[in-house]
Amino acid sequence: MTLGKVSGIDKDRGVVAIDDREIAYDRLILATGARHSYFGRDEWESMAPGLKKIDDATGIRRRILTAFENAESTDDPEARRRFLTFVVIGGGPTGRRDGGRDRRVGARCLAP
């Protein structure tokens, strides 16, 4: 396995050009990665982070746990409601699983 920037593939010779070298292959599997889309609404990115990298997941977890801590430390019911209001956009398996998990964490861990 090699991580790098592919600059070319020569199928006839069975080599892939990565960075400044060529690597021979018998079988080639390319994992091209992905980028999240806001469907033309790029201003949403700061409020709705994507989930394509480990750093994205860590950042989302930090934001959620910080919201739970803030909600638990306030006596203001309206502020608590705001801290505990989450919107999950994306009805795929990851969005549904994460939304359900976050609700269970809040229900089990926060003082009434």
Short mmCIF file of N, CA and C in Angstrom, two decimals, residues 26-70:
data_model
loop_
_atom_site.label_atom_id
_atom_site.label_comp_id
_atom_site.label_asym_id
_atom_site.label_seq_id
_atom_site.Cartn_x
_atom_site.Cartn_y
_atom_site.Cartn_z
N ASP A 26 0.65 -5.50 -10.33
CA ASP A 26 -0.06 -6.58 -11.01
C ASP A 26 -1.54 -6.24 -11.08
N ARG A 27 -2.05 -5.80 -9.94
CA ARG A 27 -3.44 -5.34 -9.84
C ARG A 27 -3.41 -3.98 -9.15
N LEU A 28 -4.22 -3.06 -9.62
CA LEU A 28 -4.22 -1.70 -9.09
C LEU A 28 -5.60 -1.36 -8.55
N ILE A 29 -5.64 -0.95 -7.30
CA ILE A 29 -6.88 -0.48 -6.68
C ILE A 29 -6.65 0.97 -6.30
N LEU A 30 -7.48 1.85 -6.81
CA LEU A 30 -7.36 3.27 -6.51
C LEU A 30 -8.46 3.68 -5.54
N ALA A 31 -8.08 4.25 -4.42
CA ALA A 31 -9.03 4.83 -3.47
C ALA A 31 -8.90 6.34 -3.63
N THR A 32 -9.82 6.92 -4.37
CA THR A 32 -9.67 8.31 -4.77
C THR A 32 -10.10 9.31 -3.72
N GLY A 33 -10.72 8.84 -2.65
CA GLY A 33 -11.17 9.76 -1.63
C GLY A 33 -12.48 10.43 -2.02
N ALA A 34 -12.95 11.27 -1.17
CA ALA A 34 -14.22 11.94 -1.42
C ALA A 34 -14.20 13.31 -0.77
N ARG A 35 -15.08 14.14 -1.24
CA ARG A 35 -15.22 15.47 -0.66
C ARG A 35 -16.71 15.69 -0.42
N HIS A 36 -17.04 16.26 0.73
CA HIS A 36 -18.44 16.49 1.02
C HIS A 36 -18.96 17.68 0.21
N SER A 37 -20.25 17.71 0.02
CA SER A 37 -20.87 18.76 -0.78
C SER A 37 -21.98 19.44 0.02
N TYR A 38 -22.09 20.72 -0.16
CA TYR A 38 -23.15 21.49 0.48
C TYR A 38 -24.17 21.96 -0.56
N PHE A 39 -24.14 21.32 -1.72
CA PHE A 39 -25.14 21.56 -2.76
C PHE A 39 -25.27 23.03 -3.10
N GLY A 40 -24.13 23.69 -3.25
CA GLY A 40 -24.12 25.10 -3.60
C GLY A 40 -24.29 26.06 -2.43
N ARG A 41 -24.37 25.53 -1.22
CA ARG A 41 -24.55 26.37 -0.03
C ARG A 41 -23.29 26.27 0.84
N ASP A 42 -22.17 26.73 0.30
CA ASP A 42 -20.89 26.60 1.00
C ASP A 42 -20.85 27.31 2.35
N GLU A 43 -21.75 28.27 2.58
CA GLU A 43 -21.78 28.96 3.87
C GLU A 43 -22.19 28.02 5.01
N TRP A 44 -22.74 26.86 4.70
CA TRP A 44 -23.13 25.88 5.72
C TRP A 44 -21.92 25.15 6.32
N GLU A 45 -20.79 25.17 5.62
CA GLU A 45 -19.65 24.34 6.02
C GLU A 45 -19.17 24.61 7.45
N SER A 46 -19.18 25.86 7.90
CA SER A 46 -18.68 26.16 9.24
C SER A 46 -19.61 25.61 10.33
N MET A 47 -20.88 25.42 9.99
CA MET A 47 -21.84 24.92 10.98
C MET A 47 -22.13 23.43 10.82
N ALA A 48 -21.80 22.87 9.67
CA ALA A 48 -22.12 21.48 9.37
C ALA A 48 -20.90 20.79 8.79
N PRO A 49 -19.97 20.39 9.64
CA PRO A 49 -18.74 19.78 9.13
C PRO A 49 -19.01 18.44 8.46
N GLY A 50 -18.19 18.12 7.49
CA GLY A 50 -18.30 16.83 6.81
C GLY A 50 -17.72 15.72 7.66
N LEU A 51 -17.81 14.51 7.16
CA LEU A 51 -17.32 13.36 7.91
C LEU A 51 -16.58 12.44 6.94
N LYS A 52 -15.43 12.90 6.47
CA LYS A 52 -14.65 12.14 5.52
C LYS A 52 -13.29 11.71 6.08
N LYS A 53 -12.85 12.35 7.16
CA LYS A 53 -11.54 12.05 7.73
C LYS A 53 -11.68 11.85 9.23
N ILE A 54 -10.68 11.23 9.82
CA ILE A 54 -10.66 11.02 11.27
C ILE A 54 -10.72 12.37 11.99
N ASP A 55 -10.00 13.37 11.47
CA ASP A 55 -10.03 14.70 12.10
C ASP A 55 -11.44 15.28 12.09
N ASP A 56 -12.22 15.01 11.03
CA ASP A 56 -13.61 15.48 10.99
C ASP A 56 -14.40 14.84 12.12
N ALA A 57 -14.26 13.55 12.30
CA ALA A 57 -15.00 12.84 13.35
C ALA A 57 -14.61 13.34 14.73
N THR A 58 -13.32 13.55 14.94
CA THR A 58 -12.84 14.05 16.23
C THR A 58 -13.40 15.44 16.52
N GLY A 59 -13.44 16.29 15.50
CA GLY A 59 -13.98 17.63 15.67
C GLY A 59 -15.46 17.62 15.99
N ILE A 60 -16.21 16.75 15.32
CA ILE A 60 -17.65 16.64 15.59
C ILE A 60 -17.87 16.14 17.02
N ARG A 61 -17.11 15.13 17.42
CA ARG A 61 -17.25 14.61 18.79
C ARG A 61 -16.95 15.70 19.82
N ARG A 62 -15.90 16.49 19.58
CA ARG A 62 -15.55 17.57 20.50
C ARG A 62 -16.68 18.59 20.60
N ARG A 63 -17.28 18.95 19.47
CA ARG A 63 -18.38 19.92 19.47
C ARG A 63 -19.59 19.39 20.24
N ILE A 64 -19.90 18.13 20.05
CA ILE A 64 -21.05 17.53 20.73
C ILE A 64 -20.81 17.45 22.24
N LEU A 65 -19.64 16.95 22.63
CA LEU A 65 -19.35 16.83 24.06
C LEU A 65 -19.28 18.20 24.74
N THR A 66 -18.76 19.19 24.04
CA THR A 66 -18.73 20.55 24.59
C THR A 66 -20.15 21.08 24.77
N ALA A 67 -21.03 20.80 23.81
CA ALA A 67 -22.43 21.24 23.95
C ALA A 67 -23.08 20.56 25.15
N PHE A 68 -22.81 19.25 25.34
CA PHE A 68 -23.36 18.56 26.51
C PHE A 68 -22.83 19.16 27.81
N GLU A 69 -21.54 19.46 27.86
CA GLU A 69 -20.97 20.07 29.07
C GLU A 69 -21.58 21.44 29.33
N ASN A 70 -21.74 22.24 28.28
CA ASN A 70 -22.35 23.56 28.45
C ASN A 70 -23.80 23.45 28.92
#
